[in-house]
């Protein structure tokens, strides 16, 4: 029981009364969403101090989240985080969940990450970001917010796992047969991927991967830290009884475009690194065979300067599904985190949308009146252009000649 308890305490803190409280902190600049947790089904799980909300929202404006509204609440947020971090026996780092397109997600989070870097130095910061979907947009100024926040957090984030609502919506609709997927359906699917990533921190296993190992194996250069996420099997309860999912099947599924949680086609780029995180009834022999089969495929291209390519994690605990949810309970599952040059397409799409608005200086006055300068926009855009070039450069092959051998 002792090792199990030790793993359990990674994400939960036990009170004197014997209650387990999550080491989690929720924050929004407007009260509606946080109030939903305060009066919701799981309200008894959290300490009231872990739920913080402001009185006025960021109105989809990066500048409000980062400067005017954010600066008023940042000290309180840092104090609450300090209280959560203090009892930790060995603080490894922070998992940060946010969107790129909203005012709080883009503006306030970039301010918070600057402060976390200042106060917690080299502690790992892993992000799970909802990236603006190609066709579905919840705000007109999403491209501005996304470019500004990517620029300002580039040096503060160690690894940013990207998902987008359109990709997850399509998976729920086509693979789970949900006619009109809700945010609950979308969140539950993303939750399965996050659960696979944190499983090795919560349970003992034959091949565990901790927070620092993710970035060590997935990030070849500091700026190239935006892995894509895929999960398999994604199957509804009705179909599960008619299918068998071997280790080879679920590994193959992770490389398919339809299983990516962000709208990018991995076949259009080259892989720099892949992290395969298996859960459930999985043995190393089957994993090795599945990976060997993947390497032999012509459609899966690795950069020539990374000969190994794969990092593997195995945990014996199968995934747990939400009661009444659409996902079927399965014996084994895999989450793939892949750093690929294909993600440059996502940045190119975003930069193009930014350019269309910025060429006309549209909506700029809303940002300037909150304390931003116009120069910050051009600086952020130049940084994103440099990021695109960085991805193109790492995809270029090594050229050998007789004089210059490595």
mmCIF file of C-alpha atoms in Angstrom, residues 79 106 112 133 215 379 390:
data_model
loop_
_atom_site.group_PDB
_atom_site.id
_atom_site.type_symbol
_atom_site.label_atom_id
_atom_site.label_comp_id
_atom_site.label_asym_id
_atom_site.label_seq_id
_atom_site.Cartn_x
_atom_site.Cartn_y
_atom_site.Cartn_z
ATOM 1 C CA UNK A 79 0.089 33.713 -2.922
ATOM 2 C CA UNK A 106 -3.581 34.359 -23.429
ATOM 3 C CA UNK A 112 1.517 34.242 -14.584
ATOM 4 C CA UNK A 133 -9.201 25.791 -34.625
ATOM 5 C CA UNK A 215 10.938 17.687 -22.173
ATOM 6 C CA UNK A 379 7.746 42.142 -32.376
ATOM 7 C CA UNK A 390 13.198 27.294 -36.953
#
